[in-house]
PDB file of C-alpha atoms in Angstrom:
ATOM      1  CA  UNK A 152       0.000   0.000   0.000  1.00  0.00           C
ATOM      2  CA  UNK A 153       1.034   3.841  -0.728  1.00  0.00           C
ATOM      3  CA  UNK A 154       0.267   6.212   1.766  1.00  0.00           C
ATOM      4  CA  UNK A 155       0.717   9.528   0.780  1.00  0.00           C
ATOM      5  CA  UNK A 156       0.807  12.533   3.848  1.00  0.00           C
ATOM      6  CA  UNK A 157      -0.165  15.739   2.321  1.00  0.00           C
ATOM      7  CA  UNK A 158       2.494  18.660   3.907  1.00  0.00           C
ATOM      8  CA  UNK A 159       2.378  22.501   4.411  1.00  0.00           C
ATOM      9  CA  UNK A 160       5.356  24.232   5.496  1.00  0.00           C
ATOM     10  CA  UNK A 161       3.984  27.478   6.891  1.00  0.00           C
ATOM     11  CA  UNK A 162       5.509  30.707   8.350  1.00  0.00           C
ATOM     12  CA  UNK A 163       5.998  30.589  12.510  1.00  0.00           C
ATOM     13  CA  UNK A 164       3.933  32.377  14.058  1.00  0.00           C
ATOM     14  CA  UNK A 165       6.274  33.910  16.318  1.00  0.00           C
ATOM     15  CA  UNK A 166       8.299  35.875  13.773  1.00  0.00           C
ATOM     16  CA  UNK A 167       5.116  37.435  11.854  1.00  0.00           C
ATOM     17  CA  UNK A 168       4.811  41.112  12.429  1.00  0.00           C
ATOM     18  CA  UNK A 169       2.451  43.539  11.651  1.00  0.00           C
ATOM     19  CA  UNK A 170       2.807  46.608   9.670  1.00  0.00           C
ATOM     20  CA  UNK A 171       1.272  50.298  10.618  1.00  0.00           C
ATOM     21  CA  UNK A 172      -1.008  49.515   7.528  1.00  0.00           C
ATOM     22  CA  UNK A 173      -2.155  46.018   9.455  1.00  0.00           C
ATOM     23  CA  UNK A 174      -0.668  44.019   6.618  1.00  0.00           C
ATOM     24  CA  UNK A 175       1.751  40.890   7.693  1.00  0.00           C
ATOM     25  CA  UNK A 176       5.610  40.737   7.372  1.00  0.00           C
ATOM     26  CA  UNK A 177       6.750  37.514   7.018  1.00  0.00           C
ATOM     27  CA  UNK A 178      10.395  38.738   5.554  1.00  0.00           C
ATOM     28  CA  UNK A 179      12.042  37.802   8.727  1.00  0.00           C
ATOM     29  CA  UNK A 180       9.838  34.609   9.464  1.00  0.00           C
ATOM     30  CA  UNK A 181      11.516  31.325   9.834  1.00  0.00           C
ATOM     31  CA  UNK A 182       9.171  28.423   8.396  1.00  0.00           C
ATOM     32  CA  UNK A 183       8.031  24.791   9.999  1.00  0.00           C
ATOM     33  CA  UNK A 184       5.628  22.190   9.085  1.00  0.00           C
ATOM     34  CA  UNK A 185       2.225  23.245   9.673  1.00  0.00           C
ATOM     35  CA  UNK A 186       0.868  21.855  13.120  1.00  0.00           C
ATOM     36  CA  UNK A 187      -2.084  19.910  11.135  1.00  0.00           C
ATOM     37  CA  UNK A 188       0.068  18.424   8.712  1.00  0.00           C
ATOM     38  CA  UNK A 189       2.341  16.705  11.936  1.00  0.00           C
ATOM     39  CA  UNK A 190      -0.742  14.774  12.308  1.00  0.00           C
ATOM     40  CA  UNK A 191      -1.778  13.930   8.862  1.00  0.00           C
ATOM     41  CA  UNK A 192       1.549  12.273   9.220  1.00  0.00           C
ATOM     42  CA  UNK A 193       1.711  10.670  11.792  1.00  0.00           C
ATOM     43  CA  UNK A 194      -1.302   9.407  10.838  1.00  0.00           C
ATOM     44  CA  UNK A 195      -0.028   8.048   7.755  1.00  0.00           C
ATOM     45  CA  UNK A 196       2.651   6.162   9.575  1.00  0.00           C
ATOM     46  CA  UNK A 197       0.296   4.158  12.554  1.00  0.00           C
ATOM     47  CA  UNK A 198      -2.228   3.687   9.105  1.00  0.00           C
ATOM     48  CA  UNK A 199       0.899   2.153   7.122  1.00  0.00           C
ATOM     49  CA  UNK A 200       2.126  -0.311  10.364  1.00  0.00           C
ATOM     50  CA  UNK A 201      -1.498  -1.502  10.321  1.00  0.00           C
ATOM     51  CA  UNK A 202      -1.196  -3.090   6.245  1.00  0.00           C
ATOM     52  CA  UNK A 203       1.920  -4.941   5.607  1.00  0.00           C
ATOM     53  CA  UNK A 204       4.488  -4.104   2.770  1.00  0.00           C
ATOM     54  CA  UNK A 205       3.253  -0.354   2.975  1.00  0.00           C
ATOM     55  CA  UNK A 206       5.699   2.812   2.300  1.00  0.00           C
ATOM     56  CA  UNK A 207       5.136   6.476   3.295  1.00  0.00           C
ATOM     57  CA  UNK A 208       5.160   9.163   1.219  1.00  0.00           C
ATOM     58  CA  UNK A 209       5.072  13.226   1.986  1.00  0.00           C
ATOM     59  CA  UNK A 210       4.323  14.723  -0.710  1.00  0.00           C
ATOM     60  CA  UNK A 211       4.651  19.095  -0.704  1.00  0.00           C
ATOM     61  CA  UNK A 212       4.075  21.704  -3.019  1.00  0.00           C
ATOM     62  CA  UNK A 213       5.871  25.216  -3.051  1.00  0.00           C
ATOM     63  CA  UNK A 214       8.666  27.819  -3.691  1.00  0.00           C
ATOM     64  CA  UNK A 215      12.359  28.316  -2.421  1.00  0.00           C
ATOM     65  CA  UNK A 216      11.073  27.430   1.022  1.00  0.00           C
ATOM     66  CA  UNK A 217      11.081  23.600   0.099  1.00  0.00           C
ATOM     67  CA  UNK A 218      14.850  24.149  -0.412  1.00  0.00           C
ATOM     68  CA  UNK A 219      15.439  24.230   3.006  1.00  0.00           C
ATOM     69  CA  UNK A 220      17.328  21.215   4.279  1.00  0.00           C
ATOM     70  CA  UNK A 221      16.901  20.854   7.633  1.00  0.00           C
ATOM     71  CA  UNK A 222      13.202  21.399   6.843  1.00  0.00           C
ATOM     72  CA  UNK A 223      13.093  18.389   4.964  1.00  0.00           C
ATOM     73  CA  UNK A 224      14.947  16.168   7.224  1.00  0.00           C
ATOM     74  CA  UNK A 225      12.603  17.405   9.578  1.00  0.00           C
ATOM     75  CA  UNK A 226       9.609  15.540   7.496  1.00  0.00           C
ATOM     76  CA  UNK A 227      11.776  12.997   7.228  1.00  0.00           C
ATOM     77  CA  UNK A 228      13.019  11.897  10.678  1.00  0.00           C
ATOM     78  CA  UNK A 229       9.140  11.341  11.125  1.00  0.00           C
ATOM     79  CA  UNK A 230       8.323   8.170  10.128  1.00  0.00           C
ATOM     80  CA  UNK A 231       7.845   8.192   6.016  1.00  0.00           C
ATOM     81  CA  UNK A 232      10.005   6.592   3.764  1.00  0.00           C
ATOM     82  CA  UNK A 233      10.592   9.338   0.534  1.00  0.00           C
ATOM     83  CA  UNK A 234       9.828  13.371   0.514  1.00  0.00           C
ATOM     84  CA  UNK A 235       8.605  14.234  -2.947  1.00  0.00           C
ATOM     85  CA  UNK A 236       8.556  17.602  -3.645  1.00  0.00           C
ATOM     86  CA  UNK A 237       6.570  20.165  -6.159  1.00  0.00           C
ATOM     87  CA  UNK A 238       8.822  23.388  -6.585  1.00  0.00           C
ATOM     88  CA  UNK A 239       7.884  26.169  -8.476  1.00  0.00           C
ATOM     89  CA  UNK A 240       8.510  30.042  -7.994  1.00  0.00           C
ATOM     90  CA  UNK A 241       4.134  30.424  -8.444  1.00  0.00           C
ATOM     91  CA  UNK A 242       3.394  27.994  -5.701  1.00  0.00           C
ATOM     92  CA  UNK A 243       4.734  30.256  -3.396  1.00  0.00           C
ATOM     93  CA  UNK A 244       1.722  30.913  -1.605  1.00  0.00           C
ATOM     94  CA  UNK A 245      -0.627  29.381  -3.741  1.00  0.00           C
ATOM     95  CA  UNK A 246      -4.332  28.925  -2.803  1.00  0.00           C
ATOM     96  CA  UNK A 247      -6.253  25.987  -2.594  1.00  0.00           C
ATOM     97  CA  UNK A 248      -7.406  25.762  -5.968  1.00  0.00           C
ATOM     98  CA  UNK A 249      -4.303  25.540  -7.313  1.00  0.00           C
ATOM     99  CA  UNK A 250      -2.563  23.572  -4.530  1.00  0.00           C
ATOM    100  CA  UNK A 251      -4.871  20.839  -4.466  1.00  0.00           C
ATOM    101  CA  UNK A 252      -4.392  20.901  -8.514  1.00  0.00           C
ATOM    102  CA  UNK A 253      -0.842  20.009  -8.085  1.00  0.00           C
ATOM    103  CA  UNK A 254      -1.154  17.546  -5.366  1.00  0.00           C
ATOM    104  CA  UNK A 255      -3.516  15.616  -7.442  1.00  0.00           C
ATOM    105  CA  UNK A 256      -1.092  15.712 -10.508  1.00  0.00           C
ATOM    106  CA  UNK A 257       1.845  14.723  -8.577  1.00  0.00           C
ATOM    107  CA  UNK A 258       0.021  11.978  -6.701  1.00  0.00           C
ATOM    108  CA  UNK A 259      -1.558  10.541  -9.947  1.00  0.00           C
ATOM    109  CA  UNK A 260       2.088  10.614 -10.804  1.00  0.00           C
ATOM    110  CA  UNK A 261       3.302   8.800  -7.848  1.00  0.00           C
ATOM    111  CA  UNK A 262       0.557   6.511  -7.374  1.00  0.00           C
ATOM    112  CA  UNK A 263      -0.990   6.309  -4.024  1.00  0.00           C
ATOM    113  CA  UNK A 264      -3.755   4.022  -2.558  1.00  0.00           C
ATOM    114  CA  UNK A 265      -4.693   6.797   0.399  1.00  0.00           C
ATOM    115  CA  UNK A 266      -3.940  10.633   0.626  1.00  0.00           C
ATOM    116  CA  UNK A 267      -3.704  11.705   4.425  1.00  0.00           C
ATOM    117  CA  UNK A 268      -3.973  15.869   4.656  1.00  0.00           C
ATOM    118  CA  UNK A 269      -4.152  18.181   7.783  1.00  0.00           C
ATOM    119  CA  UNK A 270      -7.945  19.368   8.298  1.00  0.00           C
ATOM    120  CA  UNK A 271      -6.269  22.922   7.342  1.00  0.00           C
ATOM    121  CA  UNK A 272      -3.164  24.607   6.689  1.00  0.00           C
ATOM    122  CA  UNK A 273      -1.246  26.598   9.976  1.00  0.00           C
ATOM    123  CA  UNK A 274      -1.676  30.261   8.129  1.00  0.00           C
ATOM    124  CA  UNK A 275      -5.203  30.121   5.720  1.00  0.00           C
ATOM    125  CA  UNK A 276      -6.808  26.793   7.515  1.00  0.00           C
ATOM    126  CA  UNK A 277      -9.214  27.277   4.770  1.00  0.00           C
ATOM    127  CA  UNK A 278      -9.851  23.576   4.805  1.00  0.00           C
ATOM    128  CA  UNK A 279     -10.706  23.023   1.299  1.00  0.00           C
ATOM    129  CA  UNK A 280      -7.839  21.379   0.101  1.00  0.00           C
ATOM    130  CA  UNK A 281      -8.219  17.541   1.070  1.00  0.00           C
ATOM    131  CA  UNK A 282     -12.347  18.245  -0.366  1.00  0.00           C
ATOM    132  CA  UNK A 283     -10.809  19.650  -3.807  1.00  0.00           C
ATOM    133  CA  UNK A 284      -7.935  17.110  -4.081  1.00  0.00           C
ATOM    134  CA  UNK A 285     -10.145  14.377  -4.129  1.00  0.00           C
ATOM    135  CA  UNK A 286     -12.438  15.873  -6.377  1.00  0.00           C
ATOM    136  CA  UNK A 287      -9.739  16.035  -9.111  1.00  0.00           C
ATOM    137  CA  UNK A 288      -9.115  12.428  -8.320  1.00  0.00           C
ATOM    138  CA  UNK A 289     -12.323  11.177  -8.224  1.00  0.00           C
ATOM    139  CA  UNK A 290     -11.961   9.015  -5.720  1.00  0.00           C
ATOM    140  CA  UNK A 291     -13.810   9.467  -2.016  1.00  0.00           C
ATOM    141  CA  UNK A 292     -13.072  11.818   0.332  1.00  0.00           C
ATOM    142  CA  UNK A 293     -13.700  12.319   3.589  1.00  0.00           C
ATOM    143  CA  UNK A 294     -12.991  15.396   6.129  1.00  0.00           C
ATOM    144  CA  UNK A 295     -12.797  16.221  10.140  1.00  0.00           C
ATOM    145  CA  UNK A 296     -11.992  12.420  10.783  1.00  0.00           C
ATOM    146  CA  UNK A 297     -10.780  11.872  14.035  1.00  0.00           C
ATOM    147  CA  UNK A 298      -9.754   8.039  14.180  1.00  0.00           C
ATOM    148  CA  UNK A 299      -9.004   5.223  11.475  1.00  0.00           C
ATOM    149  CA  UNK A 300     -10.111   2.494  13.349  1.00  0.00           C
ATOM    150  CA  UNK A 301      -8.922  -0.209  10.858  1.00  0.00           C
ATOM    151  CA  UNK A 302      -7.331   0.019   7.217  1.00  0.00           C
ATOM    152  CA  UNK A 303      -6.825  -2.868   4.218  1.00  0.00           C
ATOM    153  CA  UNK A 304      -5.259  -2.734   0.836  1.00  0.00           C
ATOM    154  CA  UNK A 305      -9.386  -2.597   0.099  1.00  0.00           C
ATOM    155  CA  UNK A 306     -11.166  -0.574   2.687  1.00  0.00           C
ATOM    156  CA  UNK A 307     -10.294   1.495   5.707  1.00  0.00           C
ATOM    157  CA  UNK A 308     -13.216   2.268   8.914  1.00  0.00           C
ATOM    158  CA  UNK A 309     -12.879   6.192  10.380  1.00  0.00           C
ATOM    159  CA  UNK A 310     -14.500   8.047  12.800  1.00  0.00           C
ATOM    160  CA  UNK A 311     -16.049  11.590  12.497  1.00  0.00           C
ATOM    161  CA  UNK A 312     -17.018  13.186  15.737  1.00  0.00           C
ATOM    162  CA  UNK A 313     -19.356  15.318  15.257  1.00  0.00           C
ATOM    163  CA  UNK A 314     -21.027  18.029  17.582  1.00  0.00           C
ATOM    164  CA  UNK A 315     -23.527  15.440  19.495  1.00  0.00           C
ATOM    165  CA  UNK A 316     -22.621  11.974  17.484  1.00  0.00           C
ATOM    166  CA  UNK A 317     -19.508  10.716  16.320  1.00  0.00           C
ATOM    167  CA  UNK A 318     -20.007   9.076  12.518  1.00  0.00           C
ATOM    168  CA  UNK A 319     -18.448   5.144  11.689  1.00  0.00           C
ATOM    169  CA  UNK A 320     -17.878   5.324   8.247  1.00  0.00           C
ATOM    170  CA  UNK A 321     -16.614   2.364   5.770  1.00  0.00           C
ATOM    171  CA  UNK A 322     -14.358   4.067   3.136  1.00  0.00           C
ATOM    172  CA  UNK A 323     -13.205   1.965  -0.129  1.00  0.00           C
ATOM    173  CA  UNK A 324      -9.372   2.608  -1.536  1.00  0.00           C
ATOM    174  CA  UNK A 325      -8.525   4.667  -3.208  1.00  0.00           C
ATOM    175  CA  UNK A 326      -9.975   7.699  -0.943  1.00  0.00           C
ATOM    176  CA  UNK A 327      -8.641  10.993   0.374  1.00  0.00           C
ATOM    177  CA  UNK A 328      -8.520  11.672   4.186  1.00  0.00           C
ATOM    178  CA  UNK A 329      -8.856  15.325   5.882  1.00  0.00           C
ATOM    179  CA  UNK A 330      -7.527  14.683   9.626  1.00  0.00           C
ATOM    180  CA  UNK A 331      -8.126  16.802  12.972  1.00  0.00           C
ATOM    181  CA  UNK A 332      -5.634  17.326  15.663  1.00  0.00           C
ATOM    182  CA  UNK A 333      -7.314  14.945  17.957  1.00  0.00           C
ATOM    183  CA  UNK A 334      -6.625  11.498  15.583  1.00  0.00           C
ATOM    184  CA  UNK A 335      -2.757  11.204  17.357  1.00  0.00           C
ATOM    185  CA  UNK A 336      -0.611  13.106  19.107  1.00  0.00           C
ATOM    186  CA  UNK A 337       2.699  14.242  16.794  1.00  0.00           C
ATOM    187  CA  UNK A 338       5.707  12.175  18.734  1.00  0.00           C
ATOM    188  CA  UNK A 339       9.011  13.736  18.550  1.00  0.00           C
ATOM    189  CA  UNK A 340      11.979  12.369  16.647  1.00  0.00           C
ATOM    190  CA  UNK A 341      14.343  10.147  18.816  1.00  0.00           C
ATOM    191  CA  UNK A 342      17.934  10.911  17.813  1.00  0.00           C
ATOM    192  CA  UNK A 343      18.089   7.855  15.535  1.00  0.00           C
ATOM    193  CA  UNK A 344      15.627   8.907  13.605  1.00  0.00           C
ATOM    194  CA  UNK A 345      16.922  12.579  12.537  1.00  0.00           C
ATOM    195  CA  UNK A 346      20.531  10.921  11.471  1.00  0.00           C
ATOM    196  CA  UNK A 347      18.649   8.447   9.105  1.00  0.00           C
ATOM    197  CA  UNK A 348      16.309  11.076   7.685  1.00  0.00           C
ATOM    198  CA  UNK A 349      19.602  12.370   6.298  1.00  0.00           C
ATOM    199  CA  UNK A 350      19.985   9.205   4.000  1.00  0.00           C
ATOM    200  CA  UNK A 351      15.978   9.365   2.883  1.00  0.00           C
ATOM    201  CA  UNK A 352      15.209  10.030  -0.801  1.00  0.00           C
ATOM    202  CA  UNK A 353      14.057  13.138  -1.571  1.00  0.00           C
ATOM    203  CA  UNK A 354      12.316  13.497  -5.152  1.00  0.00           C
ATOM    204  CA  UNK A 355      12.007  16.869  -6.661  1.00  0.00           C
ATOM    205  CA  UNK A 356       9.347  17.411  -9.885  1.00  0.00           C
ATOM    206  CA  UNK A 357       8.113  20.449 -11.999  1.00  0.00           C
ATOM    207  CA  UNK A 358       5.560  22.240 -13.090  1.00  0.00           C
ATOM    208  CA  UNK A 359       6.469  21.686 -16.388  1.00  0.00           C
ATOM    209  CA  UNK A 360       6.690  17.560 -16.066  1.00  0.00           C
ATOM    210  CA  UNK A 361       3.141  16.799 -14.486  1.00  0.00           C
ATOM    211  CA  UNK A 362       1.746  19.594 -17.459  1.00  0.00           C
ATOM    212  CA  UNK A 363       0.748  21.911 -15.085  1.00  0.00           C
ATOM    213  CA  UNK A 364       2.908  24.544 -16.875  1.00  0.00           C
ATOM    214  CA  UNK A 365      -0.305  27.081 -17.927  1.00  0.00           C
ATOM    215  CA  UNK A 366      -2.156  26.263 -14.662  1.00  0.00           C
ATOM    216  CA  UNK A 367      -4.808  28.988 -13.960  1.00  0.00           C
ATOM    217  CA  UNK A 368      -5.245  30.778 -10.861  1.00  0.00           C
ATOM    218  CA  UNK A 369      -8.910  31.724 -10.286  1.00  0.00           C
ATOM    219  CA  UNK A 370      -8.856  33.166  -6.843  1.00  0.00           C
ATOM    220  CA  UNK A 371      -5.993  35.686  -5.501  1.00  0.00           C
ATOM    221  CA  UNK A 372      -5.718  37.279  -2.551  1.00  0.00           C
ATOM    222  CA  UNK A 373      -6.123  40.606  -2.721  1.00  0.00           C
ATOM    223  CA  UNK A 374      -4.552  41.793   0.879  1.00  0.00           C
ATOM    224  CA  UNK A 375      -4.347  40.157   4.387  1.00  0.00           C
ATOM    225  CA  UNK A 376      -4.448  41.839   7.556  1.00  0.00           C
ATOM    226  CA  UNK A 377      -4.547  41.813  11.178  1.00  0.00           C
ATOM    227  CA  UNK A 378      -7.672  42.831  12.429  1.00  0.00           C
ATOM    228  CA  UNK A 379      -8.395  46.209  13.618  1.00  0.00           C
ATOM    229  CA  UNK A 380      -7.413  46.950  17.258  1.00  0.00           C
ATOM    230  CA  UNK A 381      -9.857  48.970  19.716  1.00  0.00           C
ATOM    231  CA  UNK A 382      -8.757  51.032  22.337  1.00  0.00           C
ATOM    232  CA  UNK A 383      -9.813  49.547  26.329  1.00  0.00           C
ATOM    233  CA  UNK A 384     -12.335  51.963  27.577  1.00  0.00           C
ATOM    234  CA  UNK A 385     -10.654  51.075  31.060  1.00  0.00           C
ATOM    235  CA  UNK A 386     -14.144  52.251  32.801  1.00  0.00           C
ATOM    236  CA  UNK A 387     -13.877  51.004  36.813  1.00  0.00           C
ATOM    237  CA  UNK A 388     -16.848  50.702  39.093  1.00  0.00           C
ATOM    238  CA  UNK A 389     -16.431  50.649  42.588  1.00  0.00           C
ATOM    239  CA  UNK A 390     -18.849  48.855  45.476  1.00  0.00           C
ATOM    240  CA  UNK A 391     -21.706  46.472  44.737  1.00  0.00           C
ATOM    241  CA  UNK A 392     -24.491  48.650  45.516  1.00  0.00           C
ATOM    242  CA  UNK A 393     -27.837  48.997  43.375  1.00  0.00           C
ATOM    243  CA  UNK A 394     -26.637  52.372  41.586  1.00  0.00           C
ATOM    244  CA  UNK A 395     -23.355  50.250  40.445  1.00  0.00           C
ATOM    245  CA  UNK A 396     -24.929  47.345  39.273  1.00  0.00           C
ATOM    246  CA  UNK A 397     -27.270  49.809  37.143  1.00  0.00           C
ATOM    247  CA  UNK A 398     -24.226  51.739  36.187  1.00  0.00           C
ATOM    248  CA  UNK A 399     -22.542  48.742  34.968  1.00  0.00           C
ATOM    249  CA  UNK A 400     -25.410  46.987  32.908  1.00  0.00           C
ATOM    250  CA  UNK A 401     -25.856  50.598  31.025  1.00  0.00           C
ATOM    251  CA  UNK A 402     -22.068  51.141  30.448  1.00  0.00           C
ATOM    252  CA  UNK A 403     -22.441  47.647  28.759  1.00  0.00           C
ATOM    253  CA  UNK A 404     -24.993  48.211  27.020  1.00  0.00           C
ATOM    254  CA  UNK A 405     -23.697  51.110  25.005  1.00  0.00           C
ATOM    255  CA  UNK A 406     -20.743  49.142  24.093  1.00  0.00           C
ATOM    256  CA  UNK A 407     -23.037  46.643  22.308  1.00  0.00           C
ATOM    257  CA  UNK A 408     -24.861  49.128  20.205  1.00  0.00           C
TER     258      UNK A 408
END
């Protein structure tokens, strides 16, 4: 079986700061493996261990960042056995549309059996990817699952929960999977298992070799920003008495007009 793990490598948080205009500068930001995508996979390594002969894949789309070496190791050192790679200058932040349009010609190139993504990415978490990737495919897809209670090289069971229910659902292969952050718990790498991610294949493809050298680009983003800060009104009322309970309930109420 060929378990592909879907991975993001997104800006930390940390070193994002924001302009006088509210726009984000991420010129100085260092870059990590979005926190969603450590589960997808894990996931995809306990999912692998449960079907024998099985390999790991990660499979990651995007610009000069996917360069970075200890970033790949880092992937690596965490269970799967090969890092392919889609690097183009106009993935650099790319959208979902187009994201999910690579992934889906890479995989097709690889082959896969199951695709294992994050429910969203650490910076947009606009949690259409997985949905889109396997509507390229063609193949079933299912998001917010929570627990793959058994796999085969046939059929895998999951769990949804759900508000007030938690959904059993049988899934035939091939199939796309959208996982929360409560299906496993990323572990960290032992020693042993950074030094061998040094010796891992890494595969590198092109925009240009899965055809996807005129790909179109629906949606842009126009501008992000940090939302609009509002002064503390720092009002203070003093005792308990009937006048400062009335004062209080009107001094809310104006602020919720």
């Amino acid at each position: 079986m060929r378990v592909i793990a879907c991975c993001k490598l997104v800006a930390e948080e940390q070193d994002i700061s924001i302009k006088p205009d509210r726009s984000l500068d991420t010129t100085r930001a260092t870059y990590k493996i979005s926190p969603f995508d450590l589960n997808a996979i894990e996931a995809a390594v306990e999912a692998a261990a449960q079907v024998g002969d099985s390999t790991v894949e990660v499979l990651s789309v995007g610009g000069k960042v996917l360069e970075n070496a200890k970033l790949r190791k880092d992937i690596l050192s965490r269970g799967p056995d090969i890092l392919h790679l889609v690097m183009d200058e106009k993935l650099d932040g790319a959208l979902p549309y187009t994201t999910a349009h690579v992934l889906a010609a890479a995989a097709t190139k690889i082959g896969f059996d199951l695709i294992i993504c994050g429910d969203g990415s650490g910076d947009l978490y606009a949690q259409q990817t997985a949905l889109l990737i396997g509507q390229r495919l063609r193949v079933p897809v299912v998001n917010a699952v929570s627990r793959i209670v058994s796999i085969t090289n046939q059929q895998l069971v999951v769990e949804r929960t759900l508000e007030d229910l938690v959904e059993v659902l049988d899934i035939s292969l091939p199939a796309v999977l959208a996982v929360t952050g409560d299906i496993n718990v990323p572990q960290i790498p032992a020693m042993k298992a950074i030094l061998s991610a040094g010796k891992k294949p890494v595969s590198v493809m092109t925009m240009d070799e899965l055809g996807l050298g005129n790909i179109s680009t629906p949606v842009v983003i126009s501008s992000v920003k940090a939302p609009e800060q509002t002064q503390r009104q720092r009002v203070i009322i003093e005792g308990d008495g009937e006048e400062q309970i009335a004062t209080f309930i009107e001094t809310l109420r104006s602020q919720l007009k």
